[in-house]
Coordinates of C-alpha atoms in Angstrom, one line a residue:
Chain U
X1 CA 100.6 180.6 82.5
X2 CA 100.0 177.1 81.4
X3 CA 97.5 174.6 82.8
X4 CA 99.4 171.5 83.8
X5 CA 97.9 168.3 85.1
X6 CA 98.6 167.6 88.7
X7 CA 101.7 165.3 88.5
X8 CA 100.2 162.3 90.2
X9 CA 97.3 162.4 87.8
X10 CA 99.5 162.6 84.9
X11 CA 101.6 159.7 86.2
X12 CA 98.4 157.7 86.5
X13 CA 97.3 158.6 82.9
X14 CA 100.8 157.5 81.6
X15 CA 100.3 154.2 83.7
X16 CA 96.9 153.6 82.1
X17 CA 98.3 154.3 78.7
X18 CA 101.0 151.7 79.4
X19 CA 103.7 154.3 79.0
X20 CA 105.5 152.8 82.1
X21 CA 108.9 154.5 81.8
X22 CA 107.4 157.9 81.5
X23 CA 105.2 157.1 84.6
X24 CA 108.2 155.9 86.5
X25 CA 110.3 158.9 85.6
X26 CA 107.5 161.3 86.6
X27 CA 107.1 159.5 89.9
X28 CA 110.9 159.8 90.6
X29 CA 110.5 163.5 90.2
X30 CA 107.8 163.6 92.6
X31 CA 109.7 161.6 95.0
X32 CA 112.7 163.7 94.8
X33 CA 110.5 166.6 95.9
X34 CA 108.7 164.7 98.7
X35 CA 110.4 161.4 99.6
X36 CA 107.6 160.2 101.8
X37 CA 104.8 160.3 99.0
X38 CA 103.5 156.9 99.3
X39 CA 101.2 157.2 96.3
X40 CA 104.0 158.0 94.1
X41 CA 106.2 155.2 95.5
X42 CA 103.6 152.6 94.9
X43 CA 102.7 153.9 91.5
X44 CA 106.3 153.7 90.5
X45 CA 106.6 150.3 91.9
X46 CA 103.6 149.2 89.9
X47 CA 105.0 150.9 86.7
X48 CA 108.4 149.2 87.0
X49 CA 106.8 145.9 87.8
X50 CA 104.6 146.1 84.6
X51 CA 107.7 146.7 82.4
X52 CA 109.3 143.3 83.5
X53 CA 106.1 141.3 84.3
X54 CA 105.8 137.9 82.8
X55 CA 103.0 135.4 83.1
X56 CA 104.2 133.1 85.9
X57 CA 101.9 130.5 84.6
X58 CA 103.9 130.1 81.4
X59 CA 107.3 129.8 83.1
X60 CA 108.6 126.7 84.8
X61 CA 111.6 127.3 87.1
X62 CA 113.8 124.4 87.3
X63 CA 117.6 124.3 87.1
X64 CA 119.8 121.4 86.3
X65 CA 120.1 120.5 89.9
X66 CA 116.4 120.3 90.3
X67 CA 116.1 118.1 87.4
X68 CA 118.6 115.6 88.4
X69 CA 118.4 115.6 92.2
X70 CA 114.7 115.5 92.7
X71 CA 113.2 113.1 95.2
X72 CA 110.1 111.9 93.2
X73 CA 109.5 108.3 92.4
X74 CA 112.0 107.0 90.0
X75 CA 110.0 104.1 88.5
X76 CA 106.6 105.4 87.5
X77 CA 103.9 103.2 86.0
X78 CA 103.6 103.6 82.2
X79 CA 101.5 106.4 81.1
X80 CA 101.7 108.3 84.3
X81 CA 105.1 110.1 83.9
X82 CA 106.3 112.9 81.8
X83 CA 109.9 111.6 82.1
X84 CA 109.1 108.6 79.9
X85 CA 106.7 109.8 77.2
X86 CA 108.2 107.5 74.6
X87 CA 106.4 104.5 76.1
X88 CA 103.1 106.3 75.7
X89 CA 103.1 107.0 72.0
X90 CA 99.6 106.8 70.7
X91 CA 98.8 108.1 67.2
X92 CA 101.0 110.5 65.4
X93 CA 103.9 110.4 63.1
X94 CA 107.0 108.3 63.7
X95 CA 110.2 109.8 64.8
X96 CA 111.6 109.1 61.4
X97 CA 109.3 111.6 59.9
X98 CA 108.9 114.2 62.6
X99 CA 112.0 115.8 63.7
X100 CA 112.7 115.2 67.3
X101 CA 114.5 117.4 69.9
X102 CA 117.7 116.4 71.6
X103 CA 115.4 115.1 74.6
X104 CA 113.6 112.7 72.3
X105 CA 110.3 114.6 72.1
X106 CA 108.8 115.4 68.8
X107 CA 109.1 119.1 67.8
X108 CA 106.1 120.9 69.0
X109 CA 104.3 123.6 66.8
X110 CA 104.5 126.1 69.5
X111 CA 107.3 127.3 71.9
X112 CA 106.8 128.5 75.6
X113 CA 109.5 129.5 77.9
X114 CA 109.2 126.3 80.1
X115 CA 111.2 123.2 80.7
X116 CA 109.7 120.6 78.4
X117 CA 109.4 117.2 79.6
X118 CA 111.8 114.4 78.8
X119 CA 113.8 115.4 81.6
X120 CA 117.4 114.3 81.1
X121 CA 118.6 111.2 82.9
X122 CA 122.2 112.1 83.3
X123 CA 124.0 115.4 84.2
X124 CA 125.9 115.3 80.9
X125 CA 122.7 115.3 79.0
X126 CA 121.3 118.0 81.1
X127 CA 124.2 120.2 80.4
X128 CA 124.0 119.4 76.8
X129 CA 120.4 120.5 76.6
X130 CA 120.4 123.9 74.7
X131 CA 119.6 126.8 77.1
X132 CA 119.7 129.7 74.7
X133 CA 116.5 131.3 73.6
X134 CA 117.1 131.2 69.9
X135 CA 116.9 127.5 69.1
X136 CA 113.9 125.9 67.7
X137 CA 114.3 123.5 70.6
X138 CA 112.3 123.8 73.8
X139 CA 114.4 126.1 76.0
X140 CA 115.1 125.8 79.7
X141 CA 113.9 128.8 81.5
X142 CA 117.2 129.1 83.3
X143 CA 117.9 131.9 80.8
X144 CA 114.8 133.6 81.8
X145 CA 115.6 133.1 85.4
X146 CA 119.1 134.3 85.1
X147 CA 117.9 137.4 83.2
X148 CA 115.4 138.1 85.8
X149 CA 117.7 137.6 88.8
X150 CA 120.4 139.9 87.3
X151 CA 119.1 142.3 84.7
X152 CA 115.5 143.1 85.2
X153 CA 116.2 145.8 87.8
X154 CA 119.3 147.0 85.8
X155 CA 117.0 147.5 82.8
X156 CA 114.4 149.7 84.5
X157 CA 116.5 151.5 87.1
X158 CA 120.2 151.6 86.1
X159 CA 120.9 153.8 89.2
X160 CA 120.0 151.1 91.6
X161 CA 116.6 150.0 93.3
X162 CA 114.5 152.9 94.7
X163 CA 113.0 150.9 97.4
X164 CA 115.5 149.5 99.9
X165 CA 114.2 146.2 100.8
X166 CA 116.3 145.5 103.7
X167 CA 115.1 148.5 105.4
X168 CA 111.4 147.8 104.7
X169 CA 109.1 147.5 107.7
X170 CA 107.1 144.6 106.4
X171 CA 104.9 144.4 109.3
X172 CA 103.7 148.0 108.8
X173 CA 103.0 147.4 105.2
X174 CA 101.2 144.0 106.0
X175 CA 98.6 146.0 107.9
X176 CA 97.6 147.9 104.6
X177 CA 96.5 145.2 102.2
X178 CA 96.3 147.5 99.1
X179 CA 99.7 148.8 99.6
X180 CA 101.1 145.4 100.5
X181 CA 99.7 143.7 97.3
X182 CA 101.4 146.2 95.0
X183 CA 104.6 146.1 97.1
X184 CA 104.6 142.2 97.0
X185 CA 104.2 142.3 93.2
X186 CA 107.2 144.6 92.8
X187 CA 109.3 142.5 95.2
X188 CA 108.5 139.2 93.6
X189 CA 108.6 140.2 89.9
X190 CA 111.0 143.1 89.7
X191 CA 113.5 142.5 92.5
X192 CA 113.1 138.8 92.5
X193 CA 113.7 138.7 96.2
X194 CA 111.6 135.7 97.0
X195 CA 112.6 135.6 100.7
X196 CA 111.3 139.1 101.4
X197 CA 108.3 138.6 99.3
X198 CA 107.3 135.4 101.2
X199 CA 107.8 137.1 104.5
X200 CA 105.6 140.0 103.4
X201 CA 103.0 137.5 102.1
X202 CA 103.1 135.5 105.3
X203 CA 102.6 138.6 107.4
X204 CA 99.7 139.8 105.2
X205 CA 98.0 136.4 105.4
X206 CA 98.1 136.4 109.2
X207 CA 96.7 140.0 109.1
X208 CA 93.8 138.9 106.8
X209 CA 93.2 136.0 109.3
X210 CA 93.8 133.5 106.5
X211 CA 90.7 134.5 104.7
X212 CA 92.3 136.2 101.6
X213 CA 92.8 133.7 98.8
X214 CA 95.1 136.0 96.9
X215 CA 97.8 135.9 99.5
X216 CA 97.7 132.1 99.7
X217 CA 98.2 132.0 96.0
X218 CA 101.2 134.4 96.2
X219 CA 102.7 132.4 99.0
X220 CA 102.2 129.3 96.8
X221 CA 104.0 131.1 94.0
X222 CA 106.8 132.0 96.2
X223 CA 107.3 128.4 97.4
X224 CA 107.2 127.2 93.8
X225 CA 110.0 129.6 93.0
X226 CA 112.0 128.2 95.9
X227 CA 111.3 124.7 94.7
X228 CA 109.1 123.7 97.7
X229 CA 106.5 122.0 95.6
X230 CA 104.5 120.2 98.3
X231 CA 104.2 123.3 100.4
X232 CA 103.1 125.2 97.3
X233 CA 100.5 122.5 96.6
X234 CA 99.0 122.9 100.1
X235 CA 98.8 126.7 99.7
X236 CA 97.0 126.4 96.3
X237 CA 94.6 123.8 97.5
X238 CA 93.7 125.9 100.5
X239 CA 93.2 129.0 98.2
X240 CA 90.9 126.9 95.9
X241 CA 88.8 125.8 98.9
X242 CA 88.2 129.5 99.7
X243 CA 87.7 130.8 96.1
X244 CA 88.0 128.8 92.9
X245 CA 89.8 130.9 90.3
X246 CA 91.2 129.8 87.0
X247 CA 94.7 131.0 87.8
X248 CA 94.8 129.0 91.0
X249 CA 93.9 125.9 88.9
X250 CA 96.7 126.7 86.5
X251 CA 99.3 127.2 89.2
X252 CA 98.4 124.1 91.0
X253 CA 98.5 122.1 87.8
X254 CA 102.0 123.6 87.2
X255 CA 103.0 122.2 90.6
X256 CA 101.7 118.8 89.7
X257 CA 103.6 118.8 86.3
X258 CA 106.8 119.8 88.3
X259 CA 106.2 116.9 90.6
X260 CA 105.7 114.7 87.6
X261 CA 102.2 113.8 88.1
X262 CA 100.4 114.6 84.8
X263 CA 97.4 112.4 85.6
X264 CA 96.7 114.4 88.8
X265 CA 97.1 117.6 86.7
X266 CA 94.8 116.3 84.1
X267 CA 92.1 115.4 86.8
X268 CA 92.5 119.0 88.3
X269 CA 92.0 120.5 84.9
X270 CA 88.8 118.5 84.4
X271 CA 87.7 119.7 87.9
X272 CA 88.5 123.2 86.8
X273 CA 86.4 122.7 83.7
X274 CA 83.5 121.6 85.7
X275 CA 83.6 124.9 87.5
X276 CA 84.5 127.0 84.4
X277 CA 83.1 125.2 81.4
X278 CA 84.9 125.9 78.3
X279 CA 87.7 127.9 79.8
X280 CA 90.3 128.2 77.1
X281 CA 93.4 128.2 79.4
X282 CA 92.3 125.1 81.1
X283 CA 91.6 123.3 77.8
X284 CA 95.0 124.5 76.6
X285 CA 96.6 123.1 79.7
X286 CA 95.2 119.7 79.1
X287 CA 96.3 119.7 75.4
X288 CA 99.8 120.6 76.5
X289 CA 100.0 117.8 79.0
X290 CA 98.8 115.3 76.5
X291 CA 101.4 116.7 74.0
X292 CA 104.2 116.1 76.5
X293 CA 102.9 112.7 77.0
X294 CA 103.0 112.1 73.3
X295 CA 99.4 111.5 73.0
X296 CA 98.9 113.3 69.8
X297 CA 95.2 112.3 69.1
X298 CA 94.0 113.6 72.5
X299 CA 96.2 116.7 72.0
X300 CA 94.5 117.5 68.7
X301 CA 91.1 116.8 70.2
X302 CA 91.7 119.4 73.0
X303 CA 93.3 121.9 70.8
X304 CA 90.3 121.8 68.5
X305 CA 88.1 122.5 71.7
X306 CA 90.2 125.5 72.3
X307 CA 89.7 126.8 68.8
X308 CA 85.9 126.4 69.3
X309 CA 86.1 128.7 72.1
X310 CA 88.7 131.1 70.6
X311 CA 89.5 130.6 67.0
X312 CA 92.4 133.0 67.0
X313 CA 94.4 131.0 69.6
X314 CA 97.9 130.8 68.3
X315 CA 99.1 127.7 70.1
X316 CA 96.4 125.5 69.2
X317 CA 96.3 126.5 65.6
X318 CA 100.1 126.0 65.3
X319 CA 100.1 122.7 67.0
X320 CA 97.2 121.3 64.9
X321 CA 98.9 122.6 61.8
X322 CA 102.2 121.0 62.5
X323 CA 100.5 117.6 63.5
X324 CA 98.7 117.6 60.2
X325 CA 102.0 118.3 58.3
X326 CA 103.8 115.5 59.9
X327 CA 100.9 113.2 59.4
X328 CA 101.2 113.7 55.6
X329 CA 98.5 116.3 55.2
X330 CA 100.2 119.4 54.0
X331 CA 97.1 120.9 52.6
X332 CA 95.3 120.9 55.8
X333 CA 98.3 122.2 57.6
X334 CA 98.5 125.0 55.0
X335 CA 94.9 125.9 55.9
X336 CA 95.8 126.4 59.6
X337 CA 98.9 128.3 58.9
X338 CA 97.1 130.6 56.5
X339 CA 94.7 131.4 59.3
X340 CA 97.6 133.3 60.9
X341 CA 97.9 135.6 58.0
X342 CA 94.4 136.9 58.8
X343 CA 94.9 137.5 62.4
X344 CA 98.1 136.5 64.0
X345 CA 101.8 136.6 64.3
X346 CA 103.9 137.9 61.4
X347 CA 107.2 136.5 61.6
X348 CA 109.9 134.5 60.0
X349 CA 108.7 131.1 61.5
X350 CA 105.2 131.5 60.0
X351 CA 106.4 132.3 56.5
X352 CA 109.0 129.4 56.8
X353 CA 106.1 127.1 57.6
X354 CA 103.9 128.5 54.9
X355 CA 106.6 127.9 52.4
X356 CA 107.2 124.3 53.4
X357 CA 103.5 123.7 53.4
X358 CA 102.9 125.3 50.0
X359 CA 105.7 123.2 48.6
X360 CA 104.5 119.9 49.8
X361 CA 100.9 120.8 48.9
X362 CA 102.1 121.6 45.4
X363 CA 101.3 125.3 45.4
X364 CA 104.5 126.2 43.8
X365 CA 103.6 129.7 43.2
X366 CA 103.6 130.6 46.7
X367 CA 106.6 128.7 47.9
X368 CA 109.4 130.9 47.0
X369 CA 107.8 134.2 47.9
X370 CA 107.0 132.8 51.3
X371 CA 110.6 131.8 51.9
X372 CA 111.7 135.2 50.7
X373 CA 109.5 136.8 53.2
X374 CA 110.7 134.5 55.9
X375 CA 114.3 135.3 55.2
X376 CA 113.6 139.1 55.4
X377 CA 111.8 138.8 58.7
X378 CA 114.4 136.5 60.3
X379 CA 115.7 138.2 63.5
X380 CA 118.8 136.3 64.0
X381 CA 121.2 134.0 62.2
X382 CA 119.8 130.7 63.7
X383 CA 116.4 131.4 62.0
X384 CA 118.1 132.3 58.7
X385 CA 119.9 129.0 58.9
X386 CA 116.7 127.1 59.4
X387 CA 115.1 128.8 56.4
X388 CA 118.0 128.0 54.2
X389 CA 117.9 124.4 55.3
X390 CA 114.2 124.1 54.3
X391 CA 115.0 125.9 51.0
X392 CA 117.6 123.3 50.4
X393 CA 115.0 120.7 50.8
X394 CA 112.8 122.4 48.2
X395 CA 115.8 122.5 45.9
X396 CA 116.3 118.7 46.3
X397 CA 112.6 118.3 45.7
X398 CA 112.9 120.1 42.3
X399 CA 116.0 118.1 41.4
X400 CA 118.4 121.1 41.5
X401 CA 121.3 119.7 43.4
X402 CA 123.5 122.6 42.8
X403 CA 120.9 125.0 44.2
X404 CA 120.4 122.6 47.2
X405 CA 124.2 122.6 47.8
X406 CA 124.2 126.4 47.8
X407 CA 121.3 126.6 50.2
X408 CA 122.8 124.2 52.6
X409 CA 126.1 126.0 52.5
X410 CA 124.4 129.4 53.0
X411 CA 122.7 127.7 56.1
X412 CA 126.0 126.7 57.5
X413 CA 127.4 130.2 56.9
X414 CA 124.7 131.6 59.2
X415 CA 124.9 129.0 61.8
X416 CA 127.5 126.3 62.0
X417 CA 125.7 124.4 64.8
X418 CA 122.8 123.2 62.5
X419 CA 123.2 119.5 62.6
X420 CA 120.5 118.7 59.9
X421 CA 122.2 120.9 57.5
X422 CA 125.5 119.2 57.9
X423 CA 123.7 115.9 57.3
X424 CA 122.1 116.9 54.2
X425 CA 125.1 118.4 52.8
X426 CA 126.9 115.2 53.5
X427 CA 124.2 113.2 51.6
X428 CA 124.4 115.6 48.7
X429 CA 128.2 115.1 48.6
X430 CA 127.7 111.4 48.6
X431 CA 125.2 111.6 45.7
X432 CA 127.5 113.7 43.8
X433 CA 130.3 111.3 44.4
X434 CA 128.2 108.4 43.2
X435 CA 127.0 110.2 40.0
X436 CA 130.2 111.8 38.8
X437 CA 133.3 110.1 40.2
X438 CA 134.5 108.7 43.5
X439 CA 135.2 112.2 44.7
X440 CA 135.8 113.7 48.0
X441 CA 133.8 111.5 50.2
X442 CA 136.2 112.2 53.1
X443 CA 134.6 115.6 53.5
X444 CA 131.1 114.2 53.4
X445 CA 132.1 111.5 56.0
X446 CA 133.5 114.2 58.3
X447 CA 130.3 116.2 57.9
X448 CA 128.2 113.3 58.7
X449 CA 130.4 112.6 61.8
X450 CA 129.9 116.2 62.9
X451 CA 126.2 115.9 62.7
X452 CA 126.3 112.7 64.6
X453 CA 128.2 114.5 67.4
X454 CA 125.7 117.3 67.4
X455 CA 122.6 115.2 67.1
X456 CA 123.3 111.8 68.5
X457 CA 119.7 110.5 68.5
X458 CA 118.9 111.2 64.9
X459 CA 118.0 108.3 62.8
X460 CA 119.2 109.5 59.4
X461 CA 122.8 109.8 60.4
Chain D
X1 CA 95.5 76.6 -2.1
X2 CA 93.5 78.1 0.7
X3 CA 92.8 74.8 2.1
X4 CA 96.4 73.8 2.3
X5 CA 97.2 77.2 3.9
X6 CA 94.4 76.5 6.4
X7 CA 95.8 73.2 7.2
X8 CA 99.2 74.6 7.6
X9 CA 98.0 77.1 10.1
X10 CA 96.3 74.5 12.0
X11 CA 99.3 72.4 12.0
X12 CA 101.5 75.2 13.3
X13 CA 98.9 76.0 15.9
X14 CA 98.8 72.5 16.9
X15 CA 102.5 72.5 17.1
X16 CA 102.5 75.5 19.4
X17 CA 100.0 73.9 21.6
X18 CA 102.1 70.8 21.8
X19 CA 105.1 73.0 22.5
X20 CA 103.3 74.5 25.4
X21 CA 102.4 71.3 26.9
X22 CA 106.0 70.2 26.3
X23 CA 107.0 73.1 28.2
X24 CA 104.6 72.4 31.1
X25 CA 105.8 69.0 31.3
X26 CA 109.3 70.2 31.3
X27 CA 108.5 72.7 34.0
X28 CA 106.9 70.0 36.2
X29 CA 110.2 68.3 36.1
X30 CA 111.6 71.2 38.0
X31 CA 110.3 71.0 41.5
X32 CA 110.4 74.0 43.6
X33 CA 112.8 73.6 46.4
X34 CA 112.1 75.7 49.4
X35 CA 114.5 74.7 52.3
X36 CA 113.1 74.8 55.7
X37 CA 116.5 74.7 57.4
X38 CA 119.9 76.2 56.8
X39 CA 121.4 79.6 56.9
X40 CA 119.7 82.7 55.7
X41 CA 121.7 85.7 54.7
X42 CA 120.1 89.2 54.5
X43 CA 122.0 92.1 53.1
X44 CA 121.1 95.4 54.7
X45 CA 122.6 98.2 52.9
X46 CA 122.4 101.4 54.8
X47 CA 121.7 104.4 52.7
X48 CA 122.2 108.0 53.7
X49 CA 119.0 109.7 54.3
X50 CA 118.2 113.4 54.1
X51 CA 117.0 115.0 57.3
X52 CA 113.3 116.1 57.0
X53 CA 112.2 119.7 56.5
X54 CA 111.6 121.3 59.8
X55 CA 108.5 123.3 60.8
X56 CA 109.5 126.1 63.0
X57 CA 107.5 126.4 66.2
X58 CA 105.9 129.7 66.8
X59 CA 106.8 131.6 69.9
X60 CA 104.4 132.6 72.7
X61 CA 104.1 136.2 73.7
X62 CA 105.7 135.4 77.1
X63 CA 108.7 134.0 75.2
X64 CA 108.9 137.0 72.8
X65 CA 108.9 139.4 75.8
X66 CA 111.5 137.5 77.6
X67 CA 113.7 137.3 74.5
X68 CA 113.2 141.1 73.9
X69 CA 114.1 141.9 77.5
X70 CA 117.1 139.6 77.4
X71 CA 118.4 141.4 74.2
X72 CA 117.7 144.7 75.7
X73 CA 119.6 143.9 78.8
X74 CA 122.5 142.5 76.9
X75 CA 122.7 145.7 74.9
X76 CA 122.7 147.7 78.0
X77 CA 125.4 145.7 79.5
X78 CA 127.5 146.1 76.3
X79 CA 126.9 149.8 76.3
X80 CA 128.1 149.9 80.0
X81 CA 131.2 148.0 79.1
X82 CA 132.0 150.1 76.2
X83 CA 131.6 153.2 78.4
X84 CA 133.8 151.7 81.0
X85 CA 136.5 150.9 78.4
X86 CA 136.4 154.5 77.1
X87 CA 136.7 156.0 80.6
X88 CA 140.4 154.8 81.3
X89 CA 141.3 155.7 77.8
X90 CA 140.1 159.3 78.5
X91 CA 141.7 159.4 81.9
X92 CA 145.0 158.5 80.4

């Protein structure tokens, strides 16, 4: 006779240990025995939700149609818009030194799953903006949204959803706030059924007599997902009046950014900082807005404030490091990137950056080992191509054009969409042509043309 | 003898001086001409420039989780497709 834990308690234990799949499976077994066990149902919903949960604050939802067909003011005053950041450039390296993305924004030190500013002006440009997750360019979150709409539930419950949303009596659940909250999160994050979620939220808000700030925030989130930004703004403001919470400030700021009102968002953040002084997420939010407006000096100032509060913050460290590098201070940049070796991420991008900084800071002993580590940690071919491209630069720097040639070719082998590599290969071919004989310049010209097609804004081409 | 040499040296020195002054006089004969009107041609030869080395941006946790889930989902779909392909083959 064995002593077994009571199944629900065991499932709870799995949940607290973050073994969500085990928890969900155990709950499924319990539900097969007694289908009306609400505790098991809700626990399973929460477990499945945790598997696919993503911080909504980090994610901007805007498809191509939203970008082009929005009804916001088309002629903003200078310095008040995220669409025209080029006019606000204050401090920071010129685009000739710092690589820019296809949208014309300098490459940032840190990537989030959000639509970066520089919203495209034409449909053609919008379609051309890369939407895959693997590039070093800011990605549009439509990949994230598509994934969530189609695949999230497939991933966790391949046999189909275990809660039938169409047959759910929302009014009944709205009477029980604790159940309703867990159910709402499941519907919103896992099933992505925003309409049902907003119905549930509306009924629950009614039931709580409009006194529960949480439901207001959730309704606001639903409206944001549906693209109804002004309604979302109202909900968040109302929630803030009732109870000021950091998350609400962040959500409301996200709404203002989507409405292309960065100054309003900045004022909101400052208001939040009055209430929550030194709050790292708010400071980070301010820094992000300044970065999107191309105001590098303010960005650095606020990132430093973030680091004063939390000196392990990855985003701030990475951004300051990249700003220093492109301002011709590779040694300082190296200090910031070395910080990550003590505490932070361990991936190909970090070692690539360490390698570049070491080389330009003249610490040649660490350069190649860093690059070797970067190559071994690369997760996909695009990353490998980037590392080979940078290795090619190192080779050019030491004067070994043959090695540089090989590096660039290896980069192209891994990814034939890498425009900079094409360009550099073309330049090398030209140099070779001048030094030796008037050789195969046709090839170099074609390579440069390809890079121009792929990267039309680039100055070097 | 030394006196003569000394005289000779002085003479040559004087000669050089006089040469210099002659040169200055000759130079002053050439006036600098800086035209204030007329066409100006500038040759701008474009040279090919290497693209700069690129620092790769680090990814946030959210982004990494999204990518992982995306990858897992794509693998699941691929497996399902493989399974579906095998089924008709088995049935035949």
